[in-house]
Amino acid sequence: SEDEFEIPLLPCGKNLTINIHTTWGDKHYVGLNGIEVFSKDGCLAKISKITANPPDINILPGYHNDPRRFTNLLNGVNQTCDDINMWLAPYTAGASHLIHILFAEPTHLAAIRIWNYNKSRIHSHRGAKDITVTLDDKLIFCGEIKKASGVATGDLDSFGDNILFTVDDNILEKIADNDAAFPDNSYLLQAGDYSTQVTKRPLTGDKVVDVQRERPFTSIVGKTAVTAEIETSGTYCVKCIKLRLISNWGGSHIGLVGLQMLGEESELIPIELHRIKLMTNELAGGGDASDINRIINGTNITMDSNKMWQIPFSGNPCVISVNFVQAVQITGFRVWNYNASFEDTYSGVKEVVIELDGQVFTTNSFVLRRAPGHVHYDFAQDVHFESKKAALVGSPSFKPKNNAITAHNHPHSDQYETPNAPTGFVYKFELLDTWGDLYYIGLNGLELYDEHGQLLKLTENEIAAFPSSVNILDQSLDDVRTPDKLINGINDTLDGRNMWLSPVLPGQVNLIYVVFDFPVTISMIKIWNYAKTTSRGVKTVAILVDDLLIYNGFLPPVRPKSSQVKPHVIQFTDQGGMDSQPTEITQDIQFTNNNRVLSAKYKKQVDQDLRPMTAMGPNQKIFKARF
């Protein structure tokens, strides 16, 4: 009936068909690791032929000789995360996805083991969920198959399901004797999951939609020790990760503030206190191996050396080893480099080589960004193993430039001779003064362009300011003029809700940081000055990359009552085709009398108690003045 279905005992037949109706959530692909069928004598049934419909993803446009074929279902390699040994086919909601198995002779079935798709935690959603099984066109099972865990270790339950067609202990013991998956095989003696009545689940996919046009591309990249798919950033199933610290930034010590492991969706993977170890020969010069525990204490945005790890460093590599109880899926790590002071940042780690379960990930080393020497922003750096942008010493993606000034002609850079195509991790903008306002400074926006002249799409994690915004003042807790407005793309505007504004504080230069996890080369910068109150716009700006000055000059103010806010363009290349829109240049003239400056307005003392209030809420309307 539709309500209940009773699994038959030892059904006999020659043609077995498995129909996969739904997946565990994936809308585009369905797959399995393997299938095992046991006969009543406890042995694996003799199979003469296996087919599938659809057969595999090679039927899709753009695929050719992808190894994830249905023949892998019988290759015996089932307890794995290596998708080169799996079957993968296109999935269409509401359609049938059939696997046909022909036995060499009529066979009494005692058990069927379904190894569900186990590429990773994310990709396990491609596994089969609701299935029906027929033998010689007679229904022998309908129900749900467990989702695989996505890791290569664990109990049988973490890989899929057993469908039992017997409760005979003698047969179960024979199956246990022939089961290669688990030596003790005690799980088969629990004739539990599907030896009783099960409720038939309704099939999903009542509304058939066309997902083919949106199906993401999936492909295996070569056959290495660990395979990865193009559509992911590289997921690895490992139990032990070693970070071999090769060099620092020039100090006499080497150290870190914090370390975290990143999962498939950049989620944090907990590191237990007793499972992180330090291996080094440097401790004779001072230091304690147990101090390595400080890098997982959770206090990362700090300048307190008592919350950091550091040991003497003479050039001999030291190794940080992280072990997990069972294999985990990782894509990379997050690190906070040593940050006790600006001078001590040179004790931070520079080059690190990664080992995964004893195998060196790459012969090249990853480059870690030097810490800033302050806590103006979260200086965490994410390093993804398979990222094409990761800084790898010795690889084409890491080409450090000396940022030296070269002779080239810029159409409007007569204020300062800029270097050609500077490269670095951190671009710092020092906003030195305004066009008259003594209390606030702001910008409409900024854009950075790479070495090919393409706009860099910055994220909120890559932009910071100090002071961050007017919200640091008690009177402006909900002001919307925050640093993210600098990169929202709305720059030619008079709407203050799409601008950034910060207080000018005594003795503090206003700073904007653009922070990358990998070295970035730029060819051009565009800056839109503050347009809501033009006197609050930036007048003088200095730009540094990794603490090296690459530009110093003036930004023209926005003209009052102007209907258009034009950017100031700073070029760092001779390459043609760049935006060479002329910008208005304004120069200061200083008058002196007998070597004495006639005006010293820039030295005027500012009374902070007289700071005018300013506020811009998210729903505040902009009114035009009547006069």
XYZ file of C-alpha atoms in Angstrom:
627
model
C 0.000 0.000 0.000
C 0.977 3.650 -0.116
C 1.110 3.823 3.678
C 3.245 0.791 4.518
C 5.640 -1.530 2.790
C 6.988 -4.797 4.153
C 10.464 -5.830 3.048
C 10.397 -9.423 1.742
C 12.684 -12.133 3.117
C 15.408 -13.417 0.775
C 13.793 -12.260 -2.477
C 15.068 -14.074 -5.548
C 15.702 -12.678 -9.002
C 18.214 -11.738 -11.670
C 17.517 -8.090 -12.576
C 18.001 -5.522 -9.800
C 16.986 -1.898 -10.395
C 17.651 1.013 -8.042
C 15.691 4.184 -8.750
C 16.960 7.356 -7.039
C 14.112 9.820 -6.697
C 15.674 12.599 -4.593
C 19.037 13.813 -3.356
C 19.957 15.297 0.019
C 19.583 18.799 -1.367
C 21.687 19.139 -4.510
C 19.548 20.324 -7.426
C 21.991 19.463 -10.196
C 23.870 16.213 -9.511
C 23.296 12.796 -7.919
C 25.942 10.244 -7.049
C 27.029 7.196 -5.069
C 30.330 5.789 -3.849
C 29.428 2.155 -4.388
C 26.955 -0.736 -4.161
C 27.468 -4.146 -2.550
C 24.943 -6.997 -2.820
C 25.205 -10.060 -0.522
C 23.487 -13.365 -1.336
C 22.031 -15.843 1.152
C 25.342 -17.753 1.301
C 26.973 -14.624 2.794
C 29.118 -13.858 -0.240
C 29.008 -10.948 -2.630
C 26.579 -11.721 -5.421
C 28.068 -12.439 -8.845
C 27.260 -9.518 -11.133
C 27.595 -9.851 -14.879
C 26.561 -6.331 -15.928
C 25.797 -2.867 -14.556
C 24.324 0.135 -16.375
C 22.827 3.476 -15.389
C 20.394 5.964 -16.871
C 21.531 8.695 -17.001
C 24.925 6.996 -17.192
C 27.167 9.817 -15.897
C 27.947 13.504 -16.350
C 29.720 12.871 -19.667
C 26.324 13.206 -21.355
C 26.345 16.920 -20.498
C 27.853 19.512 -22.849
C 31.398 20.448 -21.944
C 32.349 17.086 -20.432
C 34.705 14.553 -21.956
C 36.114 11.385 -20.397
C 35.178 12.325 -16.843
C 36.152 9.255 -14.749
C 33.125 9.370 -12.421
C 31.289 6.574 -14.264
C 28.744 3.976 -13.111
C 31.378 1.205 -13.363
C 32.995 2.727 -10.254
C 30.009 1.500 -8.241
C 31.483 -2.025 -8.335
C 35.219 -1.287 -8.123
C 35.353 -2.028 -4.385
C 36.785 1.389 -3.449
C 33.886 2.631 -1.348
C 35.192 4.102 1.917
C 36.785 7.139 0.309
C 36.550 10.885 -0.313
C 38.321 10.511 -3.664
C 35.647 11.208 -6.269
C 37.670 9.547 -9.001
C 36.246 6.303 -7.543
C 32.637 7.524 -7.435
C 29.664 7.732 -9.786
C 28.126 11.097 -10.611
C 25.240 11.863 -12.956
C 23.026 14.858 -13.753
C 19.980 15.126 -11.499
C 16.552 16.369 -12.561
C 13.863 16.822 -9.932
C 10.886 14.532 -10.506
C 12.718 12.291 -12.972
C 14.045 8.743 -12.559
C 17.735 8.032 -12.021
C 18.201 4.312 -12.587
C 20.960 1.830 -11.821
C 20.475 -1.625 -13.416
C 22.380 -4.637 -12.085
C 22.222 -8.016 -13.855
C 23.274 -11.027 -11.777
C 25.059 -13.967 -13.387
C 22.259 -16.243 -12.172
C 19.034 -15.944 -10.169
C 20.127 -14.881 -6.689
C 18.521 -14.848 -3.249
C 19.336 -11.432 -1.779
C 20.298 -11.201 1.895
C 21.532 -7.588 2.035
C 22.271 -4.547 -0.091
C 24.759 -1.960 1.078
C 24.471 1.541 -0.406
C 27.637 3.634 -0.079
C 26.354 7.188 -0.475
C 28.222 10.025 -2.199
C 31.045 11.027 0.149
C 33.226 13.570 -1.659
C 32.971 16.096 1.194
C 30.469 17.474 3.674
C 29.125 19.907 1.098
C 29.109 17.450 -1.793
C 27.488 14.718 0.312
C 24.223 16.526 -0.486
C 24.525 14.933 -3.936
C 23.932 11.559 -2.343
C 20.760 9.524 -2.832
C 17.945 10.126 -0.350
C 14.614 8.563 -1.374
C 15.001 5.390 -3.437
C 13.015 2.374 -4.587
C 14.521 -1.039 -5.370
C 12.937 -3.683 -7.593
C 14.005 -7.255 -8.335
C 12.614 -8.651 -11.586
C 10.176 -5.712 -11.552
C 8.890 -6.561 -8.052
C 9.278 -3.873 -5.397
C 11.537 -5.064 -2.579
C 12.385 -1.744 -0.903
C 11.308 1.878 -0.739
C 12.685 4.351 1.758
C 15.403 6.789 2.705
C 19.170 6.255 2.546
C 21.343 8.039 5.091
C 23.505 10.909 3.921
C 27.244 10.229 4.036
C 29.324 12.196 6.524
C 31.775 13.583 3.973
C 34.856 12.175 5.729
C 36.793 8.980 5.077
C 36.663 7.614 8.619
C 33.880 6.543 10.937
C 31.326 3.807 11.471
C 29.445 2.207 8.614
C 26.410 4.341 9.453
C 28.372 7.431 8.425
C 28.726 6.185 4.834
C 25.180 5.191 3.917
C 22.853 2.304 4.734
C 22.386 -1.471 4.856
C 19.127 -2.931 3.565
C 18.618 -6.360 5.159
C 16.395 -9.028 3.636
C 16.915 -11.576 6.403
C 16.861 -11.929 10.178
C 18.603 -15.311 10.111
C 21.635 -15.114 12.422
C 23.458 -17.825 10.479
C 23.229 -15.856 7.240
C 24.246 -12.634 8.984
C 27.283 -14.352 10.460
C 28.293 -15.604 7.007
C 27.975 -12.076 5.641
C 30.114 -10.839 8.532
C 32.811 -13.371 7.678
C 32.968 -12.094 4.088
C 32.654 -8.391 4.847
C 35.856 -6.548 3.971
C 34.664 -3.181 5.223
C 34.775 -3.790 8.976
C 36.710 -6.634 10.612
C 34.377 -7.056 13.595
C 31.218 -6.720 11.472
C 29.064 -6.701 14.580
C 26.724 -4.184 13.025
C 25.240 -6.877 10.795
C 24.199 -8.881 13.844
C 21.801 -6.056 14.655
C 19.108 -6.906 12.126
C 17.585 -3.532 12.623
C 17.154 -0.746 10.183
C 15.184 -2.151 7.272
C 14.200 -5.670 8.358
C 10.827 -4.390 9.600
C 8.013 -2.421 8.032
C 8.919 1.027 6.763
C 6.729 3.895 5.747
C 6.776 4.742 2.094
C 7.952 8.317 1.630
C 6.207 10.476 -0.956
C 8.376 11.370 -3.900
C 9.490 14.972 -4.144
C 9.799 17.042 -7.263
C 6.084 17.597 -7.947
C 7.015 20.839 -9.650
C 9.505 20.064 -12.386
C 11.751 23.001 -13.101
C 14.410 23.505 -15.713
C 17.673 23.470 -13.795
C 19.841 22.339 -16.698
C 20.652 25.874 -17.791
C 21.915 26.714 -14.285
C 23.789 23.464 -13.630
C 27.271 24.311 -12.282
C 30.279 22.787 -13.996
C 32.056 20.035 -12.070
C 35.305 18.440 -13.109
C 38.159 16.485 -11.616
C 41.511 18.240 -11.940
C 44.079 15.574 -12.653
C 44.740 12.617 -10.371
C 46.884 13.642 -7.442
C 47.259 12.392 -3.907
C 44.124 14.379 -3.134
C 41.737 15.345 -5.921
C 39.794 18.582 -6.067
C 37.003 19.985 -8.185
C 37.217 23.164 -10.174
C 34.047 24.481 -8.583
C 35.558 24.370 -5.079
C 38.521 26.128 -3.555
C 40.130 22.754 -2.778
C 38.903 20.560 0.063
C 41.202 18.033 1.732
C 40.276 15.226 4.103
C 43.133 14.975 6.622
C 43.912 14.069 10.229
C 47.259 15.855 10.612
C 48.296 19.278 9.358
C 51.839 20.552 9.735
C 52.959 24.124 9.179
C 56.703 24.245 8.563
C 57.815 27.807 9.322
C 60.675 28.548 6.925
C 61.446 32.227 7.503
C 60.335 35.424 9.223
C 60.302 39.078 8.143
C 63.821 39.772 9.414
C 63.655 39.679 13.218
C 65.676 37.600 15.669
C 62.582 35.680 16.801
C 59.636 34.013 15.109
C 56.068 33.964 16.351
C 52.323 34.114 15.790
C 49.288 35.558 17.543
C 46.630 33.121 16.383
C 45.873 30.153 14.149
C 42.574 28.614 13.020
C 41.685 25.908 10.504
C 39.055 26.596 7.848
C 36.414 24.128 6.703
C 34.607 23.832 3.389
C 32.585 27.009 3.854
C 35.374 28.836 5.716
C 33.797 27.779 9.006
C 36.223 27.350 11.911
C 37.360 23.830 12.821
C 38.058 23.564 16.574
C 41.613 22.696 17.616
C 41.862 20.898 20.950
C 44.459 22.210 23.372
C 46.461 18.984 23.658
C 46.471 18.353 19.906
C 48.735 21.205 18.829
C 52.482 20.620 19.141
C 55.676 22.518 18.396
C 58.748 20.777 16.988
C 61.918 22.888 17.001
C 65.583 22.983 17.956
C 65.433 26.680 18.845
C 64.223 26.420 22.458
C 67.774 26.285 23.807
C 67.858 30.050 23.288
C 64.733 30.620 25.380
C 61.032 29.961 25.134
C 58.660 27.230 26.184
C 57.118 24.643 23.858
C 53.840 24.879 25.769
C 53.517 28.552 24.756
C 52.347 27.303 21.359
C 48.924 26.852 22.988
C 48.589 30.641 22.999
C 47.865 30.687 19.271
C 44.541 28.893 19.879
C 43.462 30.914 22.940
C 40.979 32.947 20.881
C 42.603 36.323 21.667
C 43.881 37.383 18.263
C 43.380 41.133 17.744
C 45.893 42.221 20.358
C 49.320 43.737 21.000
C 49.784 41.916 24.307
C 52.885 39.735 23.903
C 51.719 37.568 26.812
C 48.902 36.333 24.591
C 51.210 35.468 21.674
C 53.715 32.728 20.885
C 57.346 33.559 20.116
C 60.695 31.730 20.183
C 64.243 32.632 19.088
C 64.903 32.052 15.402
C 68.267 31.438 13.777
C 67.021 30.262 10.400
C 66.261 26.624 11.199
C 62.659 25.728 10.325
C 60.260 24.856 13.132
C 57.046 22.889 12.751
C 53.572 23.447 14.208
C 51.614 20.190 14.127
C 47.818 20.023 14.493
C 46.222 16.585 14.940
C 42.517 15.766 14.883
C 40.734 12.821 16.483
C 39.282 11.916 13.103
C 39.774 13.206 9.594
C 38.316 16.632 8.853
C 37.599 18.538 5.656
C 39.787 21.637 5.374
C 40.349 24.237 2.684
C 43.022 26.333 4.386
C 43.878 28.234 7.533
C 43.472 31.664 9.115
C 46.460 33.275 10.784
C 47.223 36.392 12.820
C 50.920 37.216 12.536
C 53.102 38.431 15.419
C 51.973 41.930 16.443
C 53.519 43.004 19.773
C 54.754 46.308 18.258
C 55.680 47.701 14.858
C 59.302 46.652 15.355
C 58.269 43.191 16.554
C 56.192 42.551 13.438
C 59.455 41.564 11.751
C 59.400 38.482 13.988
C 56.218 37.364 12.255
C 56.234 34.317 10.000
C 56.946 35.050 6.333
C 57.143 31.682 4.544
C 55.343 28.479 5.524
C 55.242 25.047 3.870
C 52.133 22.897 4.408
C 52.112 19.129 4.988
C 48.841 17.183 4.896
C 49.016 13.726 6.500
C 52.767 13.627 5.938
C 52.615 14.718 2.295
C 54.039 18.106 1.297
C 51.169 20.026 -0.284
C 53.390 21.962 -2.687
C 57.103 22.498 -3.133
C 56.456 26.238 -2.958
C 55.848 28.019 0.328
C 52.933 30.272 1.222
C 53.733 33.893 2.137
C 52.106 35.323 5.247
C 51.370 39.030 5.501
C 53.347 41.007 8.071
C 51.173 42.246 10.936
C 50.467 46.004 11.075
C 51.914 46.703 14.529
C 48.598 48.116 15.758
C 44.980 47.006 16.127
C 43.260 49.491 13.838
C 41.586 46.532 12.064
C 41.311 42.752 12.240
C 44.588 41.675 10.618
C 43.566 38.044 10.084
C 44.802 36.491 6.830
C 42.954 33.611 5.162
C 45.164 31.213 3.203
C 43.262 28.789 0.964
C 45.280 25.863 -0.341
C 43.804 25.848 -3.853
C 43.328 29.582 -4.324
C 44.932 30.766 -7.539
C 45.582 34.096 -5.806
C 47.447 32.678 -2.810
C 50.972 34.014 -2.467
C 53.338 31.149 -3.268
C 57.078 31.793 -3.346
C 58.500 30.423 -6.581
C 55.161 30.437 -8.413
C 54.008 32.815 -11.159
C 51.352 34.202 -8.812
C 53.991 35.635 -6.492
C 56.102 38.222 -8.262
C 57.293 40.752 -5.695
C 58.193 44.104 -7.168
C 60.648 46.528 -5.667
C 58.171 49.403 -6.093
C 61.070 51.525 -7.306
C 60.276 54.787 -9.030
C 60.791 54.582 -12.773
C 60.822 57.384 -15.275
C 57.492 57.527 -17.072
C 55.151 60.261 -18.141
C 51.749 60.534 -16.512
C 49.293 63.065 -17.888
C 48.503 64.527 -14.484
C 50.976 63.217 -11.926
C 53.226 66.237 -11.752
C 52.669 66.449 -8.004
C 54.523 63.218 -7.313
C 56.543 60.707 -9.350
C 54.704 57.434 -8.819
C 56.246 53.947 -9.063
C 55.268 51.602 -11.847
C 52.664 48.962 -10.897
C 53.248 48.726 -7.119
C 52.501 45.361 -5.488
C 51.675 44.543 -1.893
C 49.303 43.218 0.746
C 48.177 46.465 2.424
C 47.402 49.792 0.760
C 47.226 52.581 3.332
C 45.765 56.021 2.639
C 46.923 58.770 5.016
C 44.431 61.638 4.926
C 46.553 64.533 6.127
C 44.119 67.471 6.131
C 40.791 68.789 4.861
C 39.655 71.714 2.735
C 38.810 73.751 5.818
C 36.736 71.698 8.251
C 38.498 71.257 11.591
C 36.330 68.462 12.972
C 35.400 65.985 10.217
C 36.972 64.416 7.134
C 35.367 62.205 4.522
C 35.288 60.671 1.046
C 32.593 59.538 -1.349
C 34.462 56.464 -2.514
C 37.562 54.903 -3.962
C 38.421 52.280 -6.570
C 41.559 50.238 -7.212
C 42.420 48.695 -10.579
C 44.676 45.688 -11.134
C 47.640 45.439 -13.498
C 45.267 44.691 -16.402
C 43.193 47.790 -15.769
C 40.294 45.797 -14.317
C 38.375 47.112 -11.319
C 39.107 45.189 -8.114
C 35.831 44.224 -6.451
C 36.560 44.866 -2.801
C 34.639 43.289 0.065
C 33.820 44.734 3.471
C 36.527 42.509 4.987
C 39.115 44.270 2.816
C 38.312 47.867 3.793
C 38.909 49.536 7.144
C 39.436 53.012 8.548
C 40.876 54.545 11.697
C 39.044 56.226 13.271
C 36.440 54.001 11.660
C 33.637 56.567 11.368
C 31.701 59.216 13.267
C 30.079 56.365 15.197
C 33.010 56.421 17.631
C 31.548 59.675 18.944
C 28.894 59.317 21.608
C 26.457 61.434 19.645
C 26.553 59.334 16.446
C 25.914 55.694 17.298
C 23.811 54.843 14.239
C 25.373 56.965 11.509
C 25.421 55.163 8.153
C 28.571 56.873 6.830
C 30.787 53.858 7.525
C 33.880 52.539 5.656
C 31.852 50.086 3.549
C 30.333 53.077 1.724
C 33.751 53.726 0.204
C 33.432 50.572 -1.924
C 29.696 50.303 -2.599
C 30.164 51.721 -6.108
C 27.896 54.744 -5.508
C 30.505 57.482 -5.826
C 29.066 60.174 -8.088
C 26.456 61.211 -5.545
C 25.382 64.005 -3.229
C 23.562 61.573 -0.946
C 25.443 61.452 2.352
C 24.134 57.939 3.021
C 26.608 56.666 0.412
C 29.666 58.449 1.818
C 32.212 57.851 4.574
C 32.818 60.391 7.350
C 35.193 60.265 10.303
C 36.111 62.676 13.093
C 39.411 64.548 13.034
C 41.045 63.855 16.409
C 44.003 65.640 18.044
C 47.347 64.073 17.166
C 45.786 61.382 14.976
C 46.103 61.083 11.196
C 42.970 59.678 9.603
C 43.729 56.390 7.857
C 42.022 54.122 5.335
C 43.290 50.578 4.802
C 42.708 48.236 1.869
C 43.930 44.846 3.077
C 44.424 41.772 0.869
C 45.204 38.159 1.789
C 47.610 37.953 -1.160
C 49.878 40.468 -2.951
C 47.932 42.667 -5.360
C 49.398 44.783 -8.160
C 47.596 47.997 -9.032
C 47.757 50.229 -12.078
C 45.354 52.984 -11.070
C 43.444 54.428 -8.115
C 40.352 56.624 -8.337
C 39.253 58.733 -5.383
C 35.958 60.627 -5.100
C 36.137 63.460 -2.584
C 33.452 64.196 -0.001
C 30.567 65.986 -1.693
C 27.941 66.580 0.987
C 29.971 69.265 2.778
C 32.887 70.103 0.496
C 35.043 71.616 3.256
C 35.178 68.146 4.855
C 36.785 66.671 1.771
C 40.382 65.420 1.843
C 42.999 67.935 0.740
C 46.301 66.081 1.041
C 46.693 62.316 0.761
C 49.677 59.994 1.038
C 49.424 56.398 -0.195
C 51.670 53.628 1.093
C 51.870 49.974 0.103
C 53.283 47.718 2.819
C 54.612 50.873 4.542
C 56.444 52.163 1.424
C 55.337 55.562 0.107
C 54.062 55.410 -3.483
C 52.136 58.683 -3.771
C 51.719 62.057 -2.105
C 49.527 64.819 -3.489
C 46.375 66.920 -3.375
C 42.767 65.957 -4.003
C 40.679 68.721 -5.568
C 37.524 69.631 -3.649
C 34.082 69.043 -5.082
C 32.810 72.274 -6.556
C 29.875 73.767 -4.634
C 26.495 73.241 -6.325
C 28.142 70.828 -8.769
C 25.799 68.195 -10.171
C 28.649 65.756 -10.849
C 31.363 64.387 -8.583
C 34.420 63.568 -10.672
C 37.146 61.211 -9.411
C 40.763 62.115 -8.930
C 42.795 59.599 -10.954
C 46.234 58.380 -9.871
C 48.015 56.197 -12.420
C 50.850 53.766 -11.781
C 51.471 52.586 -15.331
C 52.365 53.810 -18.811
C 49.993 51.296 -20.361
C 47.604 52.832 -22.840
C 43.874 52.556 -22.519
C 43.761 53.649 -18.914
C 41.363 56.344 -17.822
C 43.309 59.538 -18.388
C 40.503 61.910 -17.534
C 42.131 65.209 -16.538
C 41.644 66.300 -12.967
C 41.753 69.765 -11.551
C 44.998 70.512 -9.726
C 45.126 73.072 -6.911
C 48.420 74.199 -5.370
C 48.938 75.969 -2.057
C 51.018 79.145 -2.030
C 52.726 80.149 1.184
C 53.649 83.800 1.782
C 56.544 84.723 4.019
C 57.953 87.985 5.345
C 61.587 87.893 6.469
C 61.365 84.090 6.564
C 58.280 84.233 8.787
C 55.050 82.600 7.681
C 52.299 85.184 7.486
C 49.507 82.715 8.179
C 49.651 79.708 10.437
C 46.113 78.494 10.167
C 47.264 74.885 10.040
C 48.542 75.256 13.621
C 45.267 76.508 14.974
C 44.264 74.703 18.149
C 40.900 73.000 17.868
C 38.515 73.014 20.806
C 36.934 69.551 20.810
C 34.073 70.792 22.970
C 32.942 72.946 20.064
C 32.645 70.006 17.638
C 29.351 70.384 15.745
C 26.956 67.463 15.789
C 26.460 65.476 12.591
C 24.149 62.556 11.907
C 22.978 60.594 8.899
C 20.450 57.839 9.511
C 19.504 55.118 7.010
C 16.124 56.675 6.226
C 17.099 60.313 6.376
C 15.903 62.267 3.369
C 18.092 64.646 1.435
C 16.591 68.101 0.890
C 17.839 70.678 -1.559
C 18.386 74.193 -0.265
C 15.915 76.740 -1.551
C 18.551 79.430 -1.978
